[in-house]
Amino acid sequence: MKQTRLFESILCRTDRDKESRRMPHANCANATITLGHRCLRATYNGQVPFGLRLHPDREHLIYPLGSLIILKRIEDGKLEFLHGHSNNISCISVSKCGSYIASGQVSFMGFKAAVIIWNYAERTIHAQVEFHNAKVEAVAFSPSEKYLVSLGGRDDGWIVVWNIETKQPICRSMASSHGYCLTVEYSKTDDTIFASAGSETLRVWEFTNANIFPTDCWTNFMKRKVKCIEISEDNQYMFCGTTSGDIMKIDLRRKLLNSCSPVKAKYSHGINVLKLLECGDLLVGCGAGILALCCKNNFKSVRQVQLENGVTSIAISEEGELCYVGTEAAQMYRFNFEDFKAELLSTGHRSAVKDIAISHSTPKLFATCAGDEVRLWVIGKAKEQLRVTVPNVICNSLDFMIDGCSIISAWNDGNIRVFGPKGQLLLVINNAHSLGVTAIACTRDGKMIVSGGEEGKVQVWELLPRSHRLLEIMAGHGAAVSCVRIKSDDKECVTASSDGFCIIWDLVQFKALRKLRGDGLFQTVCYHPEGYQIITCGTDRKVSYWDLSDGSSIREREGSQSGFINSIDITQEGSLFVTGGDDKQVKVWDYMYGNITHTGMPLGASVTCTKICTFNCMLISTSADGGIWLWKFPHFPSSC
């Protein structure tokens, strides 16, 4: 069996049906394909509280992305993936010795949310249990790794203690009598003590004789919302970070408030995460992006550093030598205690990525858009090279201009914006579409822009030196335009819309040439490089080939067993194309035979966009969890 080179680990067998009319017949149909996978990059999005973890072996960082758990080797960045969750991961914990990883997920109302205990050494599922409704808020291991505590979300409210060896629940209790819980923390040395906290609730639990007994802590009528807990090694004190920006010190044995500080200089936007150091001082991460070292006596900041956006995770080794910090802006830092400086390691998007564009002149340069941001990346670099932010609006689509550096972008405020190589705003086409611009493309000569709008209109713009001119408004769609692709000769374009039609437009006479109707709603479309056919994908989960001479459908292939197909892209020579969709998989197809040659591993969320690098060396995909995935393309030329 032939070993192919896309990713390096998954086996796939694809049997495809007979060839349709007008297409050449295959001599190698029903072939068995061995698929490997190697993902070169998977971004950290920072949206899970305490989601960034450092394994006790000090060799791996562990963090969730969508429904995946990613194990990243610190030395060389090699990635491994744990698959098992059916929806986004909401919490994660690593046992003291590192033998196990526990993770919980969100689910739909009325459905149980799974907790999975992973065997770290074998990279397999040790146990999968379901008890909590809708969401698992937090999980924590006992110091001996015998027990796991799981906390349900606001719609559940239960705390459950699990026996890791037998994989069975030992006991359970409601987390609070009033308010709701947000976090749970086990003692570092005692299997019989753990604590829970949240809004108007702060409890210490004692676990004896297969039962748990809660004791509410006396806070002197002080009402606080606690987001994080740290327990001292000697079990004498418990430190609670609050949304008010102060730290409550609780006498753990007496269950009484000892102190609450700082009184005046509180931490801005509340405290998201605490880490107790060996010396007794606390490392504080707050919502304003400040990482501070605070004194153990009065909790006042001694040293601090400003990061971008709120701190959501602090991962520190037991010896305190290694420290990594994650923020809600999807940034990961390495922290140095000696000079108290943070080194930025990686950046990413924190919301769904809408589009990818690859530079025509520099194949390693690509751009992505998500939320109010456009980011420029270089393959092989973990940090973006440029970021452009337009507050309070959303970028829906983008494309590179002929110079390979300037970017045109479509925004939901109805404007088209053109940015230069340094991120400077070169041109704004105000009110280009009344309900927002949803799709955009630039001709290869760089003289025209074709845009599609939420209202269904397609508009052609001429780019002039420091200005622009509207050439034509072409009406034909009854709903939002989802995709615009321009033919290689710049004389024709095709648009796909959620009204169920694809329209071929003449860009010389500005009129519709063909109107194609499918069984579902079109999500995306692309030309074959020779220009005589197009491929469409959409809600019918099929890949469809169309003959442009008469607008007829000449081939249909089942592209997904579940979910819509959201994206399609084709190689320069037209022999292969790639798709991605709601089944969370990236698939590489042979254009001539119409069969799948390679299937990528399931990602953590729906695939939103896929692009093939100019020289077919790399495949780039993005996902709804903000992930950017770089893959080795399976059929790359020897020059790569």
XYZ file of C-alpha atoms in Angstrom:
640
model
C 0.000 0.000 0.000
C 1.433 3.296 -1.060
C 2.286 5.766 1.723
C 1.346 9.380 0.814
C 2.501 12.629 2.470
C -0.183 14.938 3.827
C -0.398 14.859 7.497
C 1.292 11.400 8.570
C -1.217 9.252 10.675
C -4.815 8.600 9.545
C -6.085 5.759 7.368
C -8.892 6.558 4.960
C -10.636 4.417 2.392
C -12.642 6.250 -0.246
C -14.863 4.451 -2.750
C -16.446 6.742 -5.272
C -19.211 6.208 -7.814
C -18.968 6.047 -11.601
C -17.949 9.036 -13.678
C -20.679 11.367 -14.952
C -21.223 12.371 -18.549
C -18.786 14.744 -20.292
C -15.962 13.771 -17.973
C -13.025 11.423 -18.719
C -13.323 7.979 -17.201
C -11.003 6.780 -14.455
C -8.891 3.669 -14.667
C -8.154 3.613 -10.921
C -11.518 4.098 -9.254
C -12.221 2.532 -5.862
C -8.595 2.852 -4.783
C -7.546 2.486 -1.171
C -5.713 5.537 0.105
C -3.357 5.644 3.065
C -3.425 9.095 4.597
C -0.921 10.542 7.011
C -1.222 13.919 8.720
C 1.195 16.475 9.889
C -0.146 19.784 11.082
C 2.526 22.438 11.171
C 0.592 25.048 13.139
C -2.518 25.197 15.327
C -3.186 28.464 17.094
C -4.044 29.074 20.743
C -7.226 31.149 21.175
C -7.193 31.850 24.932
C -10.954 31.627 25.443
C -10.996 28.796 28.037
C -10.283 29.962 31.631
C -7.082 28.336 32.961
C -6.865 26.636 29.546
C -3.094 26.880 29.091
C -1.300 24.181 31.093
C 2.329 23.169 31.456
C 2.780 19.430 31.829
C 4.910 18.339 34.821
C 7.474 16.891 32.395
C 8.151 20.544 31.443
C 8.336 19.459 27.810
C 4.770 20.029 26.649
C 2.207 22.813 26.696
C -1.413 21.651 26.777
C -4.367 23.744 25.633
C -7.809 23.275 24.039
C -8.908 24.561 20.649
C -12.562 23.975 19.894
C -13.237 20.305 20.638
C -9.549 19.297 20.441
C -6.817 19.146 23.055
C -3.440 20.141 21.652
C -0.140 18.904 23.065
C 2.677 21.156 21.873
C 6.270 20.150 22.454
C 8.161 23.198 23.692
C 11.507 22.276 22.142
C 10.478 22.047 18.486
C 6.764 22.923 18.402
C 5.658 19.434 17.329
C 1.905 19.009 17.769
C -0.200 16.078 18.943
C -3.984 16.014 19.187
C -6.519 14.373 21.491
C -9.905 13.710 19.866
C -13.002 12.735 21.801
C -15.231 15.717 22.554
C -18.292 16.416 20.453
C -18.423 20.139 21.208
C -16.208 22.966 22.439
C -14.049 22.241 25.477
C -14.919 24.478 28.441
C -12.328 23.428 31.046
C -9.134 21.422 31.400
C -6.865 20.175 34.188
C -3.643 18.162 34.471
C -2.953 15.819 37.385
C -0.078 16.563 39.751
C 2.256 13.866 38.404
C 1.026 14.335 34.839
C -0.439 10.861 34.370
C -3.869 12.191 33.436
C -5.536 15.097 31.689
C -9.193 15.876 32.389
C -11.410 18.001 30.174
C -15.063 19.002 30.123
C -17.189 20.412 27.343
C -20.307 22.414 26.609
C -23.422 20.821 25.166
C -26.911 21.849 24.158
C -29.591 22.511 26.752
C -31.229 19.259 27.768
C -28.187 17.174 26.787
C -25.410 15.852 28.987
C -21.929 17.351 28.733
C -19.052 14.882 28.752
C -16.035 14.777 31.056
C -13.086 12.898 29.567
C -10.085 11.616 31.515
C -7.107 11.060 29.222
C -4.155 8.748 29.725
C -1.286 11.100 28.954
C 1.383 8.482 28.266
C -0.771 6.515 25.836
C -2.624 9.569 24.415
C -5.895 7.656 24.803
C -9.206 8.063 26.610
C -9.060 6.476 30.053
C -12.673 7.254 30.912
C -15.568 9.242 29.472
C -18.433 10.076 31.811
C -21.609 12.117 31.414
C -23.504 13.609 34.309
C -23.677 17.403 34.047
C -26.322 19.165 32.028
C -25.309 21.611 29.247
C -21.808 22.506 30.505
C -18.906 21.363 32.644
C -17.620 24.485 34.383
C -14.438 23.141 35.985
C -12.490 19.966 36.801
C -9.738 19.318 39.364
C -7.596 16.306 40.309
C -6.781 15.195 43.817
C -3.040 15.271 44.638
C -2.778 11.464 44.642
C -4.529 11.237 41.231
C -7.155 8.906 42.728
C -10.096 11.282 42.406
C -11.472 13.899 40.069
C -13.940 16.619 40.994
C -16.195 18.024 38.276
C -18.394 21.104 38.547
C -21.461 21.678 36.395
C -22.416 25.020 34.886
C -25.187 27.392 35.962
C -27.857 25.189 34.393
C -26.598 22.157 36.297
C -25.162 23.195 39.660
C -23.813 19.795 40.793
C -20.413 18.854 42.138
C -19.413 15.221 41.532
C -16.421 13.264 42.861
C -15.224 10.503 40.523
C -13.029 7.483 41.208
C -10.454 7.533 38.410
C -9.583 3.833 38.687
C -13.149 2.493 38.646
C -14.422 5.333 36.400
C -17.511 5.644 38.601
C -18.994 8.521 40.607
C -18.432 8.276 44.347
C -20.706 11.026 45.583
C -22.372 14.263 44.515
C -23.913 17.383 45.964
C -25.372 20.698 44.883
C -22.499 23.160 44.570
C -24.204 26.015 46.428
C -27.378 26.850 48.304
C -27.594 30.225 46.545
C -25.659 31.947 43.780
C -23.668 29.817 41.371
C -20.194 28.276 41.215
C -17.489 29.175 38.716
C -14.435 27.271 39.888
C -13.222 24.349 41.958
C -9.733 23.713 43.345
C -8.273 20.676 45.114
C -5.794 20.831 47.977
C -2.210 20.309 46.832
C -1.464 17.691 49.499
C -4.721 16.317 50.915
C -7.192 14.119 49.012
C -9.961 14.938 51.500
C -10.108 18.731 50.971
C -11.203 20.857 48.031
C -12.911 24.222 47.626
C -15.487 25.788 45.324
C -16.385 29.396 44.702
C -18.387 31.686 42.470
C -21.042 34.343 42.791
C -22.046 34.742 46.455
C -20.739 31.298 47.308
C -17.454 30.147 48.863
C -17.263 26.635 50.277
C -14.691 24.219 51.656
C -15.528 20.560 51.119
C -14.380 17.592 53.165
C -14.400 14.211 51.464
C -14.686 11.273 53.900
C -16.306 7.846 53.831
C -17.468 8.283 50.248
C -19.381 11.442 51.141
C -18.677 15.148 50.793
C -19.590 17.697 53.434
C -19.569 21.421 52.567
C -18.868 24.282 54.950
C -19.674 27.842 53.906
C -16.860 30.275 54.626
C -17.670 33.298 56.786
C -16.775 36.455 54.816
C -18.098 39.043 57.274
C -21.083 39.830 55.022
C -18.714 40.760 52.202
C -20.256 39.834 48.858
C -17.818 38.911 46.136
C -17.758 37.000 42.865
C -14.758 34.676 42.994
C -13.224 33.508 39.692
C -10.083 31.712 40.891
C -8.723 29.911 43.979
C -5.252 28.982 45.221
C -4.674 26.810 48.310
C -1.380 26.927 50.208
C 0.760 23.782 50.473
C 0.165 23.501 54.232
C -3.624 23.858 53.786
C -3.623 26.806 56.162
C -4.885 29.500 53.819
C -6.949 29.858 50.674
C -6.594 32.828 48.332
C -9.554 33.912 46.232
C -9.361 36.317 43.280
C -12.506 38.380 42.771
C -14.118 40.388 39.995
C -13.885 43.406 42.309
C -10.109 43.381 41.915
C -9.158 42.308 45.440
C -7.934 39.050 47.001
C -9.683 37.362 49.910
C -7.445 35.400 52.266
C -9.415 32.643 53.989
C -8.319 30.686 57.038
C -8.942 27.224 55.635
C -9.149 25.418 58.966
C -11.569 27.865 60.605
C -13.337 28.759 57.327
C -13.136 32.467 58.202
C -12.081 35.554 56.267
C -8.605 36.583 57.394
C -8.161 39.667 55.220
C -9.236 41.270 51.961
C -6.723 43.415 50.106
C -5.732 45.674 48.469
C -8.251 48.145 49.818
C -7.620 51.069 47.456
C -5.344 50.106 44.549
C -7.465 47.213 43.314
C -6.624 45.235 40.203
C -8.413 46.693 37.198
C -11.205 44.659 35.565
C -11.007 41.995 38.252
C -8.692 39.051 38.891
C -8.970 36.170 36.441
C -6.189 33.881 37.642
C -3.900 33.437 40.668
C -0.725 31.427 41.135
C 0.908 30.932 44.541
C 4.707 30.947 44.421
C 7.034 29.001 46.738
C 8.040 32.192 48.531
C 4.410 32.881 49.416
C 3.928 35.773 47.000
C 1.167 35.645 44.415
C 1.270 36.003 40.654
C -1.908 37.797 39.590
C -3.461 37.971 36.120
C -6.261 40.491 35.765
C -8.874 41.447 33.207
C -7.039 44.621 32.170
C -4.100 42.562 30.898
C -1.808 43.245 33.846
C 0.403 40.430 35.107
C 1.539 41.414 38.599
C 3.678 40.014 41.380
C 1.978 40.913 44.633
C 3.258 40.830 48.191
C 2.011 38.005 50.406
C 1.279 40.388 53.285
C -0.939 43.084 51.769
C -1.391 41.798 48.181
C -0.125 45.058 46.751
C 1.625 44.940 43.402
C 5.412 44.872 43.680
C 6.208 44.468 39.989
C 3.934 44.266 36.987
C 3.920 44.060 33.213
C 1.184 45.085 30.779
C -0.037 42.478 28.287
C -2.655 42.742 25.572
C -6.190 42.078 26.902
C -7.182 40.048 29.933
C -4.997 37.265 31.314
C -6.868 33.941 31.272
C -4.119 31.434 32.124
C -0.846 31.193 34.005
C 1.083 27.933 33.613
C 4.079 27.587 35.902
C 6.367 24.680 36.771
C 6.692 23.504 40.372
C 10.218 24.891 40.576
C 9.068 28.203 39.130
C 11.665 28.059 36.348
C 9.164 28.036 33.474
C 6.143 30.299 33.250
C 3.717 30.725 30.357
C 0.840 33.180 30.194
C -2.231 33.134 27.938
C -4.582 36.028 27.243
C -8.096 36.340 25.876
C -6.571 38.084 22.832
C -5.256 34.631 21.785
C -1.684 35.498 22.688
C 0.806 33.244 24.435
C 3.785 34.649 26.371
C 6.851 33.182 28.034
C 7.529 34.989 31.288
C 10.921 35.644 32.846
C 10.986 36.281 36.609
C 14.496 37.722 36.637
C 13.773 40.845 34.602
C 9.996 40.500 34.917
C 9.445 40.662 31.179
C 7.094 38.709 28.944
C 8.210 37.401 25.557
C 5.437 37.031 22.982
C 5.531 33.491 21.573
C 2.433 33.227 19.403
C -0.678 35.099 18.367
C -3.996 34.080 16.869
C -7.630 34.942 16.336
C -10.132 34.653 19.167
C -13.229 34.351 16.936
C -14.191 32.533 13.740
C -11.906 33.229 10.791
C -13.976 34.364 7.819
C -11.494 34.305 4.932
C -7.916 33.628 3.775
C -5.985 35.329 0.989
C -2.551 34.278 -0.317
C -0.156 36.765 -1.862
C 0.374 36.401 -5.615
C 4.016 37.430 -5.477
C 5.126 35.953 -2.138
C 3.710 32.410 -1.603
C 4.679 32.328 2.069
C 2.674 35.483 2.798
C -1.016 35.124 3.602
C -3.737 37.155 5.299
C -6.742 36.232 7.417
C -9.745 38.154 8.710
C -11.776 37.525 11.864
C -13.997 39.917 13.780
C -12.674 43.459 13.463
C -9.154 42.362 12.488
C -7.104 41.694 9.384
C -3.801 39.930 10.070
C -0.830 39.288 7.843
C 1.185 36.094 8.397
C 4.341 34.467 7.086
C 4.452 30.667 6.918
C 6.875 29.417 9.558
C 6.322 32.351 11.921
C 4.123 31.953 15.019
C 3.312 35.666 15.273
C 1.507 37.865 12.781
C 3.669 40.298 10.842
C 0.962 42.955 10.690
C -2.411 43.558 12.288
C -5.039 46.043 11.169
C -8.038 46.680 13.431
C -11.199 48.596 12.579
C -13.193 48.786 15.856
C -16.852 47.830 16.084
C -17.175 46.380 12.553
C -16.605 42.916 11.083
C -14.445 41.981 8.118
C -16.216 39.385 5.954
C -13.778 38.854 3.097
C -10.400 39.949 1.732
C -8.062 39.558 -1.227
C -4.537 40.553 -2.225
C -3.963 43.033 -5.025
C -1.547 42.431 -7.882
C 1.417 43.906 -5.973
C 1.138 41.042 -3.482
C 1.204 43.404 -0.500
C -1.874 45.636 -0.611
C -5.115 44.107 0.686
C -8.711 44.854 -0.252
C -11.278 43.992 2.415
C -15.073 43.791 2.744
C -16.773 45.014 5.928
C -20.238 44.720 7.390
C -20.603 48.514 7.704
C -20.945 48.627 3.913
C -17.437 49.928 3.228
C -14.577 48.542 1.166
C -11.156 49.309 2.626
C -7.785 49.016 0.917
C -4.698 48.706 3.140
C -1.072 49.169 2.145
C 1.950 46.977 2.955
C 2.458 48.697 6.314
C -1.210 48.596 7.268
C -1.890 52.164 6.210
C -5.366 52.938 4.881
C -4.976 53.684 1.174
C -8.600 53.894 0.084
C -12.111 53.683 1.493
C -15.153 53.122 -0.700
C -17.883 54.394 1.584
C -21.353 52.854 1.454
C -20.347 50.418 -1.254
C -23.295 48.217 -0.261
C -26.237 49.354 1.823
C -26.451 46.284 4.065
C -22.772 45.377 4.249
C -20.135 43.929 1.911
C -20.041 40.131 2.117
C -17.611 39.059 -0.636
C -14.817 40.683 -2.626
C -12.228 39.899 -5.297
C -9.667 41.844 -7.318
C -8.815 41.342 -10.986
C -5.343 40.096 -11.823
C -4.392 43.363 -13.505
C -5.300 45.222 -10.304
C -7.591 47.653 -12.097
C -11.008 46.471 -10.903
C -12.718 45.222 -7.747
C -15.840 43.057 -7.808
C -17.880 43.127 -4.597
C -20.990 41.337 -3.411
C -23.384 42.641 -0.782
C -25.812 41.461 1.848
C -28.670 42.819 -0.289
C -27.648 40.576 -3.214
C -26.150 43.140 -5.592
C -22.854 42.666 -7.406
C -20.872 45.836 -8.071
C -17.810 46.508 -10.216
C -15.366 49.262 -9.218
C -12.525 50.787 -11.173
C -9.439 51.650 -9.157
C -7.895 54.986 -10.056
C -4.793 56.662 -8.605
C -5.934 57.660 -5.100
C -9.583 57.310 -6.114
C -12.223 54.944 -7.473
C -15.204 54.851 -9.821
C -18.325 52.699 -9.830
C -18.579 51.021 -13.230
C -21.746 48.974 -12.852
C -24.326 47.621 -10.428
C -25.461 44.150 -11.471
C -28.669 42.801 -9.911
C -29.616 39.164 -10.052
C -29.378 37.639 -6.593
C -32.193 37.717 -4.085
C -30.045 37.165 -1.000
C -26.526 37.782 0.297
C -23.627 37.083 -2.055
C -21.421 34.504 -0.315
C -18.527 34.241 -2.781
C -16.986 36.119 -5.728
C -14.392 34.530 -8.042
C -12.872 36.161 -11.133
C -11.790 34.213 -14.220
C -8.083 34.252 -15.077
C -8.582 36.533 -18.103
C -10.434 39.159 -15.976
C -13.319 39.196 -18.484
C -15.746 37.112 -16.455
C -16.661 36.376 -12.852
C -18.933 34.032 -10.954
C -20.891 34.781 -7.790
C -22.543 32.354 -5.367
C -25.458 33.346 -3.166
C -27.612 31.976 -0.396
C -30.621 32.426 -2.697
C -29.640 29.121 -4.337
C -28.179 30.552 -7.534
C -24.741 30.972 -9.078
C -24.481 33.647 -11.755
C -21.790 33.981 -14.415
C -21.197 37.681 -15.200
C -19.598 39.353 -18.208
C -17.160 41.962 -16.867
C -16.856 43.681 -20.243
C -20.528 44.260 -21.011
C -21.622 43.915 -17.346
C -24.454 41.470 -17.873
C -25.408 37.987 -16.689
C -24.316 35.161 -19.013
C -25.587 32.124 -17.114
C -27.717 31.506 -14.056
C -27.192 28.141 -12.365
C -29.589 26.549 -9.890
C -28.600 23.805 -7.472
C -30.423 21.579 -5.000
C -29.250 23.601 -2.004
C -27.850 27.010 -1.166
C -24.430 27.772 -2.576
C -21.694 28.577 -0.062
C -18.672 28.818 -2.347
C -17.547 28.466 -5.950
C -14.307 28.393 -7.949
C -13.187 28.311 -11.583
C -11.142 25.563 -13.109
C -7.897 27.271 -14.275
C -8.752 26.553 -17.919
C -12.014 28.443 -17.450
C -14.447 26.015 -19.052
C -15.921 24.632 -15.807
C -16.715 25.737 -12.275
C -17.074 23.759 -9.039
C -19.680 24.642 -6.410
C -20.340 23.546 -2.831
C -23.026 24.367 -0.310
C -25.780 23.191 1.951
C -26.602 20.085 -0.102
C -23.223 18.652 1.018
C -22.275 17.936 -2.612
C -19.404 18.976 -4.826
C -20.886 19.882 -8.215
C -19.151 20.394 -11.564
C -20.785 22.760 -14.092
C -20.161 23.224 -17.818
C -20.053 26.945 -18.601
C -20.881 26.510 -22.291
C -24.516 25.708 -21.520
C -24.749 25.986 -17.705
C -25.488 22.296 -17.170
C -24.485 20.159 -14.207
C -22.094 17.459 -15.389
C -21.031 15.764 -12.167
C -22.014 15.557 -8.513
C -20.037 14.008 -5.693
C -21.008 13.488 -2.069
C -18.618 15.834 -0.282
C -19.681 15.378 3.336
C -21.652 12.901 5.406
C -22.697 15.617 7.837
C -22.803 19.394 7.611
C -22.432 22.003 4.895
C -19.342 22.469 2.722
C -18.079 25.984 3.352
C -14.951 26.357 1.239
C -13.251 25.192 -1.929
C -9.947 26.001 -3.663
C -8.128 24.518 -6.658
C -4.473 24.146 -7.653
C -2.943 26.286 -10.396
C -2.851 23.438 -12.891
C -6.372 22.303 -11.951
C -5.603 18.670 -11.184
C -6.526 18.832 -7.482
C -8.858 20.812 -5.293
C -9.554 21.007 -1.573
C -12.778 21.403 0.436
C -13.683 22.030 4.069
C -16.928 22.309 5.978
C -19.030 21.657 9.031
C -17.836 18.051 9.319
C -14.571 19.630 10.590
C -12.468 17.890 7.945
C -10.198 19.111 5.162
C -10.396 16.927 2.047
C -8.161 16.830 -1.018
C -9.818 15.755 -4.278
C -8.607 14.562 -7.673
C -10.375 16.829 -10.160
C -10.337 14.434 -13.128
C -11.566 11.341 -11.289
C -13.749 13.171 -8.784
C -12.575 11.130 -5.799
C -11.068 12.071 -2.449
C -7.343 11.381 -2.284
C -6.688 12.535 1.284
C -8.796 13.357 4.318
C -7.448 15.357 7.234
C -8.106 14.580 10.851
C -11.252 16.198 12.356
C -10.506 19.688 13.644
C -11.938 21.313 16.757
C -14.638 23.270 14.903
C -16.146 23.774 11.447
C -13.686 24.526 8.659
C -14.489 28.046 7.436
C -11.932 28.495 4.663
C -9.257 26.551 2.763
C -6.491 27.788 0.454
C -3.703 26.089 -1.470
C -0.354 27.888 -1.550
C 0.738 29.253 -4.919
C 3.306 26.522 -5.580
C 1.224 23.714 -4.020
C 3.646 23.352 -1.122
C 1.259 24.149 1.695
C -2.419 23.946 2.527
C -3.942 26.561 4.830
C -7.273 26.085 6.575
C -9.125 28.097 9.190
C -11.863 27.137 11.612
C -14.774 28.603 13.550
C -12.813 28.460 16.832
C -10.259 30.940 15.488
C -7.733 28.277 14.550
C -5.283 28.646 11.675
C -3.982 25.298 10.462
C -1.003 24.814 8.145
C -0.660 21.438 6.456
C 1.893 19.874 4.160
C 0.159 19.512 0.816
C 0.051 15.822 -0.247
C 0.944 16.266 -3.914
C 3.660 18.879 -3.587
C 6.298 19.344 -6.285
C 9.905 18.321 -5.744
C 10.944 22.001 -5.620
C 9.241 22.287 -2.231
